[in-house]
Amino acid sequence: MTGNIHLHWYLPTNGDSRGLTGSGNDSHIVEFSGGFRPPTLAYLGDVARAAEAQQFHAVLTPTGTWCEDAWIATAALSRETTRLKFLVAFRPGLISPTLVAHQAATFQRITDGRLLLNVVTGGDRFEQARFGDHLDHDARYERTAEFLSVVRGVTSAPADRPFSFKGKHYDVREASIDTGSHGLPPVFFGGASPAAQDVAVAHADVYLVWGRPPAVEAETIRTLKARAAAGGRSLRFGVRLHVISRDTEDEAWAVADKLLGWLSPERVRKAQELLAKSESIGQSQMSALNAGREGLPTSARALEIHPGLWAGYGLVRGGAGTALVGSHAQVADLIETYHHAGFDHFILSGQPHLEEAWHFGEGAAAILRARGLLAPISS
């Protein structure tokens, strides 16, 4: 029996460490001896090769001024690997949709079909302003909808019948991009607001969320799947999580305790103040998991919000703020629980990303594979 769980890893183009690195301009801050691992091509190559060896389908590469450019980094790393796919994140309002279609077609040709697209509309107005983008939240998603209409239009139009589009944000005339035998890569897309969900239902292939408890997300999956079906589309679902997978439960929670112990109250305070300025509904959902807590707890278990689901990452890191923590079997069980809730794609990460890829791959992933739950890596 072959299952449908796709396991993906995270490529730390913002740098890595044994502690909780941030996910923004604070990525380099490390509060223990041993320090920061810069995102050199050599180190990222090590992480990518580890992900490939442990049979992850793809690696997610983030986007932002705080990390290396995703297109350039993954193009370079495609030469360091042989079959691993790259889930390239980019912001649709900052680049022409026809150019993205062209870049995607080129990437597919030179890598033999190893690209996946992660469309990140952006929930941080300060980050958007660095690029000269000053649209408000809902207008950004309105633009994303037009963007994806153009991307799909120019890649499906034959050369003798090019595609034209005139909307509020784009005016594209007679464009056609030859995608060859690979076609347009699957579009991964996230956003928790109603405006974002409208885009997902109409345009995405895989809708991404950050890891709240499985039962919380199950209702959203049922609703969006039904909405997509009503429009004649199918929509799959993915979840972004960190992971601490060890031989025993006690070992895993000891790692979580160590990560927590390396944080200072001042760093947590500054991170939470910054995250509170985000316009992202998803970020507000992550921040709410630790709302009302005074100071730092002495035990990581105090931040366990569901059996085996730890909210410690969200103390200092934007975006995905929860981790699967436990023995390899417990982590595999929790992934299976998420799968039963409707998730097929799991984008995982851990500190440090190189070592944790092996811990998880030889542990929980091996158990899932033995259960027949993992999709073939070529799919």
mmCIF file of C-alpha atoms in Angstrom, residues 1 5 7 214 324 329-343 346 367-368 371-373:
data_model
loop_
_atom_site.group_PDB
_atom_site.id
_atom_site.type_symbol
_atom_site.label_atom_id
_atom_site.label_comp_id
_atom_site.label_asym_id
_atom_site.label_seq_id
_atom_site.Cartn_x
_atom_site.Cartn_y
_atom_site.Cartn_z
ATOM 1 C CA MET A 1 0.000 0.000 0.000
ATOM 2 C CA ILE A 5 1.744 11.877 2.868
ATOM 3 C CA LEU A 7 7.212 15.064 3.674
ATOM 4 C CA PRO A 214 -5.366 19.038 14.251
ATOM 5 C CA LEU A 324 5.962 18.107 17.126
ATOM 6 C CA ALA A 329 6.578 6.728 17.212
ATOM 7 C CA GLN A 330 4.722 9.576 18.945
ATOM 8 C CA VAL A 331 5.740 12.068 16.253
ATOM 9 C CA ALA A 332 4.686 9.614 13.543
ATOM 10 C CA ASP A 333 1.351 9.130 15.317
ATOM 11 C CA LEU A 334 0.734 12.878 15.478
ATOM 12 C CA ILE A 335 1.553 13.294 11.792
ATOM 13 C CA GLU A 336 -0.924 10.510 11.071
ATOM 14 C CA THR A 337 -3.511 12.371 13.160
ATOM 15 C CA TYR A 338 -2.959 15.499 11.081
ATOM 16 C CA HIS A 339 -3.247 13.371 7.943
ATOM 17 C CA HIS A 340 -6.622 12.023 9.076
ATOM 18 C CA ALA A 341 -7.695 15.650 9.632
ATOM 19 C CA GLY A 342 -7.038 16.272 5.929
ATOM 20 C CA PHE A 343 -3.357 17.189 5.519
ATOM 21 C CA PHE A 346 4.022 18.352 5.870
ATOM 22 C CA ILE A 367 7.947 4.542 10.856
ATOM 23 C CA LEU A 368 5.513 6.310 8.524
ATOM 24 C CA ARG A 371 3.128 1.931 7.785
ATOM 25 C CA GLY A 372 2.712 2.547 4.039
ATOM 26 C CA LEU A 373 1.629 6.158 4.559
#
